[in-house]
Amino acid sequence: MRKSFPFAVLATLSLAMATPAAIAADAEIGAPAPAFSLTGLDGQTHDLSDFAGKTVVLEWTNHECPFVVKHYDGGNIPRQQATATAAGVVWIVINSSAPGKQGHVNADEARRIQADWNAGQTHYLFDGDGAVGRAYGAKTTPHMYVIDPDGVLRYNGAIDSIPSAKIADLDAAEQFVELALAELAARQPVSRPLTQPYGCSVKY
């Protein structure tokens, strides 16, 4: 089990708190989500269109980012992955770290990391040139998106409401992705479609 990073270490990391302007990402709420075609851990190519008719969650990741570590070591992301996929949601983890940059991994490393975390994503996809991350405007790890069964983007932002790397904060946080998924399942509008993402900058 990994431990949370001390504050002094966090201060030296490339923390990226997206500005309000940055929230207005390239992927627009209410518009068709940008198409993509990426290679996964299984060596197969996966297109967003493969998942037409299903709700899709996109999660940008970097296993060296303490904010990502918090949500995996604290069990928050694995729990949400398990609940969502059991309900038929497609949960896709995307790694946009460029070769030589923090968080870049090969398939074997990614497989080991996700297994160590008891991750339950549907697919883990590689975006080494960052094209998909830039198309969505992904700024941080984690940065979360929810796409409805019609392929329309319904959520863009943080996974929860407390921008810290402390596991102790998880219980008090409002879980934005869970809220969006519950509202979509109930055929209701997503009440908070755009929030401020937090974490480490994506290492394009």
JSON list of C-alpha atoms in Angstrom, two decimals:
[
{"chain": "A", "resi": 1, "resn": "MET", "atom": "CA", "xyz": [0.00, 0.00, 0.00]},
{"chain": "A", "resi": 2, "resn": "ARG", "atom": "CA", "xyz": [1.48, 3.38, -0.96]},
{"chain": "A", "resi": 3, "resn": "LYS", "atom": "CA", "xyz": [1.41, 6.25, 1.49]},
{"chain": "A", "resi": 4, "resn": "SER", "atom": "CA", "xyz": [0.27, 9.83, 0.90]},
{"chain": "A", "resi": 5, "resn": "PHE", "atom": "CA", "xyz": [3.02, 12.31, 0.03]},
{"chain": "A", "resi": 6, "resn": "PRO", "atom": "CA", "xyz": [4.03, 14.81, 2.72]},
{"chain": "A", "resi": 7, "resn": "PHE", "atom": "CA", "xyz": [3.12, 18.44, 2.10]},
{"chain": "A", "resi": 8, "resn": "ALA", "atom": "CA", "xyz": [6.75, 19.50, 1.57]},
{"chain": "A", "resi": 9, "resn": "VAL", "atom": "CA", "xyz": [7.06, 17.04, -1.26]},
{"chain": "A", "resi": 10, "resn": "LEU", "atom": "CA", "xyz": [3.79, 18.13, -2.75]},
{"chain": "A", "resi": 11, "resn": "ALA", "atom": "CA", "xyz": [5.02, 21.69, -2.86]},
{"chain": "A", "resi": 12, "resn": "THR", "atom": "CA", "xyz": [7.79, 20.68, -5.24]},
{"chain": "A", "resi": 13, "resn": "LEU", "atom": "CA", "xyz": [5.54, 18.84, -7.61]},
{"chain": "A", "resi": 14, "resn": "SER", "atom": "CA", "xyz": [3.92, 20.31, -10.64]},
{"chain": "A", "resi": 15, "resn": "LEU", "atom": "CA", "xyz": [0.54, 20.89, -9.11]},
{"chain": "A", "resi": 16, "resn": "ALA", "atom": "CA", "xyz": [-1.90, 22.16, -11.63]},
{"chain": "A", "resi": 17, "resn": "MET", "atom": "CA", "xyz": [-5.05, 23.84, -10.44]},
{"chain": "A", "resi": 18, "resn": "ALA", "atom": "CA", "xyz": [-6.94, 24.70, -13.59]},
{"chain": "A", "resi": 19, "resn": "THR", "atom": "CA", "xyz": [-8.01, 28.30, -13.80]},
{"chain": "A", "resi": 20, "resn": "PRO", "atom": "CA", "xyz": [-11.65, 29.12, -14.49]},
{"chain": "A", "resi": 21, "resn": "ALA", "atom": "CA", "xyz": [-10.71, 29.84, -18.09]},
{"chain": "A", "resi": 22, "resn": "ALA", "atom": "CA", "xyz": [-9.01, 26.45, -18.35]},
{"chain": "A", "resi": 23, "resn": "ILE", "atom": "CA", "xyz": [-12.24, 24.75, -17.33]},
{"chain": "A", "resi": 24, "resn": "ALA", "atom": "CA", "xyz": [-13.68, 25.77, -20.69]},
{"chain": "A", "resi": 25, "resn": "ALA", "atom": "CA", "xyz": [-11.81, 22.89, -22.31]},
{"chain": "A", "resi": 26, "resn": "ASP", "atom": "CA", "xyz": [-11.79, 21.85, -25.94]},
{"chain": "A", "resi": 27, "resn": "ALA", "atom": "CA", "xyz": [-14.40, 19.22, -25.25]},
{"chain": "A", "resi": 28, "resn": "GLU", "atom": "CA", "xyz": [-17.66, 21.10, -24.84]},
{"chain": "A", "resi": 29, "resn": "ILE", "atom": "CA", "xyz": [-20.45, 20.11, -22.48]},
{"chain": "A", "resi": 30, "resn": "GLY", "atom": "CA", "xyz": [-23.56, 19.22, -24.48]},
{"chain": "A", "resi": 31, "resn": "ALA", "atom": "CA", "xyz": [-21.58, 18.58, -27.69]},
{"chain": "A", "resi": 32, "resn": "PRO", "atom": "CA", "xyz": [-20.43, 15.27, -29.18]},
{"chain": "A", "resi": 33, "resn": "ALA", "atom": "CA", "xyz": [-17.34, 14.03, -27.33]},
{"chain": "A", "resi": 34, "resn": "PRO", "atom": "CA", "xyz": [-14.18, 14.10, -29.47]},
{"chain": "A", "resi": 35, "resn": "ALA", "atom": "CA", "xyz": [-13.67, 10.80, -31.27]},
{"chain": "A", "resi": 36, "resn": "PHE", "atom": "CA", "xyz": [-10.52, 8.83, -30.56]},
{"chain": "A", "resi": 37, "resn": "SER", "atom": "CA", "xyz": [-8.74, 5.64, -31.48]},
{"chain": "A", "resi": 38, "resn": "LEU", "atom": "CA", "xyz": [-6.08, 4.41, -29.06]},
{"chain": "A", "resi": 39, "resn": "THR", "atom": "CA", "xyz": [-4.16, 1.22, -28.30]},
{"chain": "A", "resi": 40, "resn": "GLY", "atom": "CA", "xyz": [-4.88, -0.46, -25.01]},
{"chain": "A", "resi": 41, "resn": "LEU", "atom": "CA", "xyz": [-3.17, -2.77, -22.55]},
{"chain": "A", "resi": 42, "resn": "ASP", "atom": "CA", "xyz": [-4.60, -5.68, -24.50]},
{"chain": "A", "resi": 43, "resn": "GLY", "atom": "CA", "xyz": [-2.73, -4.56, -27.63]},
{"chain": "A", "resi": 44, "resn": "GLN", "atom": "CA", "xyz": [-6.00, -3.87, -29.40]},
{"chain": "A", "resi": 45, "resn": "THR", "atom": "CA", "xyz": [-7.19, -0.59, -30.88]},
{"chain": "A", "resi": 46, "resn": "HIS", "atom": "CA", "xyz": [-10.22, 0.90, -29.17]},
{"chain": "A", "resi": 47, "resn": "ASP", "atom": "CA", "xyz": [-12.39, 3.61, -30.69]},
{"chain": "A", "resi": 48, "resn": "LEU", "atom": "CA", "xyz": [-14.82, 5.72, -28.72]},
{"chain": "A", "resi": 49, "resn": "SER", "atom": "CA", "xyz": [-17.46, 4.69, -31.25]},
{"chain": "A", "resi": 50, "resn": "ASP", "atom": "CA", "xyz": [-17.04, 1.08, -30.05]},
{"chain": "A", "resi": 51, "resn": "PHE", "atom": "CA", "xyz": [-18.97, 2.09, -26.94]},
{"chain": "A", "resi": 52, "resn": "ALA", "atom": "CA", "xyz": [-21.96, 3.75, -28.58]},
{"chain": "A", "resi": 53, "resn": "GLY", "atom": "CA", "xyz": [-25.08, 3.23, -26.51]},
{"chain": "A", "resi": 54, "resn": "LYS", "atom": "CA", "xyz": [-23.15, 3.09, -23.23]},
{"chain": "A", "resi": 55, "resn": "THR", "atom": "CA", "xyz": [-22.17, 5.68, -20.69]},
{"chain": "A", "resi": 56, "resn": "VAL", "atom": "CA", "xyz": [-18.40, 6.19, -20.75]},
{"chain": "A", "resi": 57, "resn": "VAL", "atom": "CA", "xyz": [-16.09, 7.61, -18.08]},
{"chain": "A", "resi": 58, "resn": "LEU", "atom": "CA", "xyz": [-12.66, 8.89, -19.09]},
{"chain": "A", "resi": 59, "resn": "GLU", "atom": "CA", "xyz": [-10.00, 9.15, -16.38]},
{"chain": "A", "resi": 60, "resn": "TRP", "atom": "CA", "xyz": [-6.59, 10.70, -17.06]},
{"chain": "A", "resi": 61, "resn": "THR", "atom": "CA", "xyz": [-3.89, 9.08, -14.98]},
{"chain": "A", "resi": 62, "resn": "ASN", "atom": "CA", "xyz": [-0.25, 9.33, -13.90]},
{"chain": "A", "resi": 63, "resn": "HIS", "atom": "CA", "xyz": [0.76, 6.77, -11.27]},
{"chain": "A", "resi": 64, "resn": "GLU", "atom": "CA", "xyz": [3.51, 9.07, -9.95]},
{"chain": "A", "resi": 65, "resn": "CYS", "atom": "CA", "xyz": [1.08, 11.89, -9.20]},
{"chain": "A", "resi": 66, "resn": "PRO", "atom": "CA", "xyz": [0.21, 12.01, -5.47]},
{"chain": "A", "resi": 67, "resn": "PHE", "atom": "CA", "xyz": [-3.34, 13.09, -6.23]},
{"chain": "A", "resi": 68, "resn": "VAL", "atom": "CA", "xyz": [-3.85, 9.94, -8.30]},
{"chain": "A", "resi": 69, "resn": "VAL", "atom": "CA", "xyz": [-2.15, 7.87, -5.61]},
{"chain": "A", "resi": 70, "resn": "LYS", "atom": "CA", "xyz": [-4.56, 9.30, -3.03]},
{"chain": "A", "resi": 71, "resn": "HIS", "atom": "CA", "xyz": [-7.61, 8.14, -4.95]},
{"chain": "A", "resi": 72, "resn": "TYR", "atom": "CA", "xyz": [-6.21, 4.66, -5.61]},
{"chain": "A", "resi": 73, "resn": "ASP", "atom": "CA", "xyz": [-4.54, 3.98, -2.26]},
{"chain": "A", "resi": 74, "resn": "GLY", "atom": "CA", "xyz": [-7.62, 5.36, -0.53]},
{"chain": "A", "resi": 75, "resn": "GLY", "atom": "CA", "xyz": [-9.80, 3.05, -2.59]},
{"chain": "A", "resi": 76, "resn": "ASN", "atom": "CA", "xyz": [-11.95, 5.82, -4.05]},
{"chain": "A", "resi": 77, "resn": "ILE", "atom": "CA", "xyz": [-11.30, 5.26, -7.74]},
{"chain": "A", "resi": 78, "resn": "PRO", "atom": "CA", "xyz": [-11.29, 1.42, -7.57]},
{"chain": "A", "resi": 79, "resn": "ARG", "atom": "CA", "xyz": [-14.59, 1.53, -5.67]},
{"chain": "A", "resi": 80, "resn": "GLN", "atom": "CA", "xyz": [-16.14, 3.85, -8.24]},
{"chain": "A", "resi": 81, "resn": "GLN", "atom": "CA", "xyz": [-14.78, 1.77, -11.11]},
{"chain": "A", "resi": 82, "resn": "ALA", "atom": "CA", "xyz": [-16.30, -1.39, -9.65]},
{"chain": "A", "resi": 83, "resn": "THR", "atom": "CA", "xyz": [-19.69, 0.21, -9.03]},
{"chain": "A", "resi": 84, "resn": "ALA", "atom": "CA", "xyz": [-19.84, 1.89, -12.42]},
{"chain": "A", "resi": 85, "resn": "THR", "atom": "CA", "xyz": [-18.74, -1.08, -14.51]},
{"chain": "A", "resi": 86, "resn": "ALA", "atom": "CA", "xyz": [-21.14, -3.36, -12.62]},
{"chain": "A", "resi": 87, "resn": "ALA", "atom": "CA", "xyz": [-23.90, -1.02, -13.79]},
{"chain": "A", "resi": 88, "resn": "GLY", "atom": "CA", "xyz": [-22.74, -1.28, -17.40]},
{"chain": "A", "resi": 89, "resn": "VAL", "atom": "CA", "xyz": [-20.65, 1.89, -17.57]},
{"chain": "A", "resi": 90, "resn": "VAL", "atom": "CA", "xyz": [-17.45, 1.75, -19.63]},
{"chain": "A", "resi": 91, "resn": "TRP", "atom": "CA", "xyz": [-14.58, 3.18, -17.55]},
{"chain": "A", "resi": 92, "resn": "ILE", "atom": "CA", "xyz": [-11.50, 4.10, -19.58]},
{"chain": "A", "resi": 93, "resn": "VAL", "atom": "CA", "xyz": [-8.16, 5.12, -18.05]},
{"chain": "A", "resi": 94, "resn": "ILE", "atom": "CA", "xyz": [-5.99, 7.20, -20.40]},
{"chain": "A", "resi": 95, "resn": "ASN", "atom": "CA", "xyz": [-2.26, 7.83, -19.98]},
{"chain": "A", "resi": 96, "resn": "SER", "atom": "CA", "xyz": [-1.09, 10.89, -21.94]},
{"chain": "A", "resi": 97, "resn": "SER", "atom": "CA", "xyz": [2.40, 11.11, -20.39]},
{"chain": "A", "resi": 98, "resn": "ALA", "atom": "CA", "xyz": [4.90, 11.48, -23.22]},
{"chain": "A", "resi": 99, "resn": "PRO", "atom": "CA", "xyz": [7.90, 9.14, -23.51]},
{"chain": "A", "resi": 100, "resn": "GLY", "atom": "CA", "xyz": [10.56, 10.23, -21.02]},
{"chain": "A", "resi": 101, "resn": "LYS", "atom": "CA", "xyz": [8.09, 12.24, -18.95]},
{"chain": "A", "resi": 102, "resn": "GLN", "atom": "CA", "xyz": [6.75, 11.44, -15.48]},
{"chain": "A", "resi": 103, "resn": "GLY", "atom": "CA", "xyz": [4.04, 8.81, -15.57]},
{"chain": "A", "resi": 104, "resn": "HIS", "atom": "CA", "xyz": [4.96, 7.32, -18.94]},
{"chain": "A", "resi": 105, "resn": "VAL", "atom": "CA", "xyz": [4.76, 3.53, -18.76]},
{"chain": "A", "resi": 106, "resn": "ASN", "atom": "CA", "xyz": [4.79, 0.57, -21.06]},
{"chain": "A", "resi": 107, "resn": "ALA", "atom": "CA", "xyz": [2.07, -2.05, -21.11]},
{"chain": "A", "resi": 108, "resn": "ASP", "atom": "CA", "xyz": [3.75, -4.34, -18.57]},
{"chain": "A", "resi": 109, "resn": "GLU", "atom": "CA", "xyz": [4.30, -1.49, -16.13]},
{"chain": "A", "resi": 110, "resn": "ALA", "atom": "CA", "xyz": [0.74, -0.24, -16.51]},
{"chain": "A", "resi": 111, "resn": "ARG", "atom": "CA", "xyz": [-0.63, -3.74, -15.98]},
{"chain": "A", "resi": 112, "resn": "ARG", "atom": "CA", "xyz": [1.42, -4.15, -12.79]},
{"chain": "A", "resi": 113, "resn": "ILE", "atom": "CA", "xyz": [0.44, -0.73, -11.42]},
{"chain": "A", "resi": 114, "resn": "GLN", "atom": "CA", "xyz": [-3.26, -1.21, -12.05]},
{"chain": "A", "resi": 115, "resn": "ALA", "atom": "CA", "xyz": [-3.19, -4.69, -10.54]},
{"chain": "A", "resi": 116, "resn": "ASP", "atom": "CA", "xyz": [-1.38, -3.39, -7.46]},
{"chain": "A", "resi": 117, "resn": "TRP", "atom": "CA", "xyz": [-4.12, -0.80, -7.06]},
{"chain": "A", "resi": 118, "resn": "ASN", "atom": "CA", "xyz": [-6.93, -3.33, -7.58]},
{"chain": "A", "resi": 119, "resn": "ALA", "atom": "CA", "xyz": [-8.14, -1.11, -10.39]},
{"chain": "A", "resi": 120, "resn": "GLY", "atom": "CA", "xyz": [-11.26, -2.16, -12.22]},
{"chain": "A", "resi": 121, "resn": "GLN", "atom": "CA", "xyz": [-11.25, -0.08, -15.37]},
{"chain": "A", "resi": 122, "resn": "THR", "atom": "CA", "xyz": [-12.75, -1.47, -18.56]},
{"chain": "A", "resi": 123, "resn": "HIS", "atom": "CA", "xyz": [-9.76, -0.39, -20.64]},
{"chain": "A", "resi": 124, "resn": "TYR", "atom": "CA", "xyz": [-6.40, 1.33, -20.10]},
{"chain": "A", "resi": 125, "resn": "LEU", "atom": "CA", "xyz": [-5.37, 3.26, -23.21]},
{"chain": "A", "resi": 126, "resn": "PHE", "atom": "CA", "xyz": [-2.09, 4.88, -24.26]},
{"chain": "A", "resi": 127, "resn": "ASP", "atom": "CA", "xyz": [-2.03, 8.42, -25.64]},
{"chain": "A", "resi": 128, "resn": "GLY", "atom": "CA", "xyz": [1.72, 8.97, -25.82]},
{"chain": "A", "resi": 129, "resn": "ASP", "atom": "CA", "xyz": [1.54, 11.83, -28.32]},
{"chain": "A", "resi": 130, "resn": "GLY", "atom": "CA", "xyz": [-1.09, 13.55, -26.20]},
{"chain": "A", "resi": 131, "resn": "ALA", "atom": "CA", "xyz": [-3.46, 14.09, -29.12]},
{"chain": "A", "resi": 132, "resn": "VAL", "atom": "CA", "xyz": [-6.53, 12.79, -27.30]},
{"chain": "A", "resi": 133, "resn": "GLY", "atom": "CA", "xyz": [-5.67, 14.56, -24.08]},
{"chain": "A", "resi": 134, "resn": "ARG", "atom": "CA", "xyz": [-5.34, 17.85, -25.93]},
{"chain": "A", "resi": 135, "resn": "ALA", "atom": "CA", "xyz": [-8.55, 17.23, -27.86]},
{"chain": "A", "resi": 136, "resn": "TYR", "atom": "CA", "xyz": [-10.41, 16.93, -24.57]},
{"chain": "A", "resi": 137, "resn": "GLY", "atom": "CA", "xyz": [-8.43, 19.68, -22.86]},
{"chain": "A", "resi": 138, "resn": "ALA", "atom": "CA", "xyz": [-7.22, 17.32, -20.14]},
{"chain": "A", "resi": 139, "resn": "LYS", "atom": "CA", "xyz": [-5.18, 19.44, -17.72]},
{"chain": "A", "resi": 140, "resn": "THR", "atom": "CA", "xyz": [-4.55, 17.30, -14.68]},
{"chain": "A", "resi": 141, "resn": "THR", "atom": "CA", "xyz": [-4.31, 13.80, -13.30]},
{"chain": "A", "resi": 142, "resn": "PRO", "atom": "CA", "xyz": [-6.87, 12.80, -12.45]},
{"chain": "A", "resi": 143, "resn": "HIS", "atom": "CA", "xyz": [-9.12, 14.73, -14.86]},
{"chain": "A", "resi": 144, "resn": "MET", "atom": "CA", "xyz": [-12.53, 13.17, -15.42]},
{"chain": "A", "resi": 145, "resn": "TYR", "atom": "CA", "xyz": [-15.09, 13.21, -18.23]},
{"chain": "A", "resi": 146, "resn": "VAL", "atom": "CA", "xyz": [-18.46, 11.52, -18.55]},
{"chain": "A", "resi": 147, "resn": "ILE", "atom": "CA", "xyz": [-20.02, 10.80, -21.94]},
{"chain": "A", "resi": 148, "resn": "ASP", "atom": "CA", "xyz": [-23.67, 9.75, -22.25]},
{"chain": "A", "resi": 149, "resn": "PRO", "atom": "CA", "xyz": [-24.94, 6.80, -24.36]},
{"chain": "A", "resi": 150, "resn": "ASP", "atom": "CA", "xyz": [-25.53, 9.17, -27.30]},
{"chain": "A", "resi": 151, "resn": "GLY", "atom": "CA", "xyz": [-21.86, 10.17, -27.31]},
{"chain": "A", "resi": 152, "resn": "VAL", "atom": "CA", "xyz": [-22.49, 13.62, -25.82]},
{"chain": "A", "resi": 153, "resn": "LEU", "atom": "CA", "xyz": [-20.14, 15.03, -23.19]},
{"chain": "A", "resi": 154, "resn": "ARG", "atom": "CA", "xyz": [-22.03, 15.52, -19.92]},
{"chain": "A", "resi": 155, "resn": "TYR", "atom": "CA", "xyz": [-19.31, 16.08, -17.33]},
{"chain": "A", "resi": 156, "resn": "ASN", "atom": "CA", "xyz": [-15.82, 17.62, -17.30]},
{"chain": "A", "resi": 157, "resn": "GLY", "atom": "CA", "xyz": [-13.78, 18.24, -14.18]},
{"chain": "A", "resi": 158, "resn": "ALA", "atom": "CA", "xyz": [-12.55, 16.90, -10.88]},
{"chain": "A", "resi": 159, "resn": "ILE", "atom": "CA", "xyz": [-13.37, 13.54, -9.44]},
{"chain": "A", "resi": 160, "resn": "ASP", "atom": "CA", "xyz": [-14.42, 15.16, -6.17]},
{"chain": "A", "resi": 161, "resn": "SER", "atom": "CA", "xyz": [-14.75, 18.41, -4.29]},
{"chain": "A", "resi": 162, "resn": "ILE", "atom": "CA", "xyz": [-11.63, 18.50, -2.09]},
{"chain": "A", "resi": 163, "resn": "PRO", "atom": "CA", "xyz": [-8.41, 19.32, -4.02]},
{"chain": "A", "resi": 164, "resn": "SER", "atom": "CA", "xyz": [-5.91, 17.63, -1.74]},
{"chain": "A", "resi": 165, "resn": "ALA", "atom": "CA", "xyz": [-3.64, 14.60, -1.77]},
{"chain": "A", "resi": 166, "resn": "LYS", "atom": "CA", "xyz": [-4.80, 13.46, 1.68]},
{"chain": "A", "resi": 167, "resn": "ILE", "atom": "CA", "xyz": [-6.68, 10.19, 1.90]},
{"chain": "A", "resi": 168, "resn": "ALA", "atom": "CA", "xyz": [-8.33, 11.51, 5.06]},
{"chain": "A", "resi": 169, "resn": "ASP", "atom": "CA", "xyz": [-10.23, 14.04, 2.95]},
{"chain": "A", "resi": 170, "resn": "LEU", "atom": "CA", "xyz": [-12.03, 11.40, 0.88]},
{"chain": "A", "resi": 171, "resn": "ASP", "atom": "CA", "xyz": [-14.89, 10.81, 3.32]},
{"chain": "A", "resi": 172, "resn": "ALA", "atom": "CA", "xyz": [-15.91, 14.45, 3.38]},
{"chain": "A", "resi": 173, "resn": "ALA", "atom": "CA", "xyz": [-15.63, 15.03, -0.36]},
{"chain": "A", "resi": 174, "resn": "GLU", "atom": "CA", "xyz": [-18.57, 15.28, -2.72]},
{"chain": "A", "resi": 175, "resn": "GLN", "atom": "CA", "xyz": [-18.03, 12.75, -5.49]},
{"chain": "A", "resi": 176, "resn": "PHE", "atom": "CA", "xyz": [-18.76, 14.60, -8.72]},
{"chain": "A", "resi": 177, "resn": "VAL", "atom": "CA", "xyz": [-18.38, 11.64, -11.11]},
{"chain": "A", "resi": 178, "resn": "GLU", "atom": "CA", "xyz": [-20.65, 9.43, -9.05]},
{"chain": "A", "resi": 179, "resn": "LEU", "atom": "CA", "xyz": [-23.21, 12.22, -8.96]},
{"chain": "A", "resi": 180, "resn": "ALA", "atom": "CA", "xyz": [-23.08, 12.65, -12.75]},
{"chain": "A", "resi": 181, "resn": "LEU", "atom": "CA", "xyz": [-23.45, 8.90, -13.32]},
{"chain": "A", "resi": 182, "resn": "ALA", "atom": "CA", "xyz": [-26.40, 8.65, -10.92]},
{"chain": "A", "resi": 183, "resn": "GLU", "atom": "CA", "xyz": [-28.16, 11.54, -12.63]},
{"chain": "A", "resi": 184, "resn": "LEU", "atom": "CA", "xyz": [-27.59, 10.10, -16.09]},
{"chain": "A", "resi": 185, "resn": "ALA", "atom": "CA", "xyz": [-28.88, 6.70, -14.95]},
{"chain": "A", "resi": 186, "resn": "ALA", "atom": "CA", "xyz": [-32.01, 8.43, -13.67]},
{"chain": "A", "resi": 187, "resn": "ARG", "atom": "CA", "xyz": [-32.35, 10.25, -17.02]},
{"chain": "A", "resi": 188, "resn": "GLN", "atom": "CA", "xyz": [-31.85, 13.59, -15.31]},
{"chain": "A", "resi": 189, "resn": "PRO", "atom": "CA", "xyz": [-29.63, 16.49, -16.39]},
{"chain": "A", "resi": 190, "resn": "VAL", "atom": "CA", "xyz": [-26.18, 16.50, -14.81]},
{"chain": "A", "resi": 191, "resn": "SER", "atom": "CA", "xyz": [-26.52, 19.16, -12.13]},
{"chain": "A", "resi": 192, "resn": "ARG", "atom": "CA", "xyz": [-22.82, 20.05, -11.98]},
{"chain": "A", "resi": 193, "resn": "PRO", "atom": "CA", "xyz": [-21.52, 19.45, -15.49]},
{"chain": "A", "resi": 194, "resn": "LEU", "atom": "CA", "xyz": [-18.36, 21.54, -15.15]},
{"chain": "A", "resi": 195, "resn": "THR", "atom": "CA", "xyz": [-16.06, 21.65, -12.11]},
{"chain": "A", "resi": 196, "resn": "GLN", "atom": "CA", "xyz": [-12.47, 22.69, -11.57]},
{"chain": "A", "resi": 197, "resn": "PRO", "atom": "CA", "xyz": [-10.09, 19.76, -12.10]},
{"chain": "A", "resi": 198, "resn": "TYR", "atom": "CA", "xyz": [-7.18, 19.40, -9.71]},
{"chain": "A", "resi": 199, "resn": "GLY", "atom": "CA", "xyz": [-4.02, 17.31, -9.52]},
{"chain": "A", "resi": 200, "resn": "CYS", "atom": "CA", "xyz": [-0.70, 17.18, -11.32]},
{"chain": "A", "resi": 201, "resn": "SER", "atom": "CA", "xyz": [-0.35, 18.68, -14.77]},
{"chain": "A", "resi": 202, "resn": "VAL", "atom": "CA", "xyz": [-0.64, 16.16, -17.60]},
{"chain": "A", "resi": 203, "resn": "LYS", "atom": "CA", "xyz": [2.94, 15.52, -18.76]},
{"chain": "A", "resi": 204, "resn": "TYR", "atom": "CA", "xyz": [2.50, 16.08, -22.49]}
]
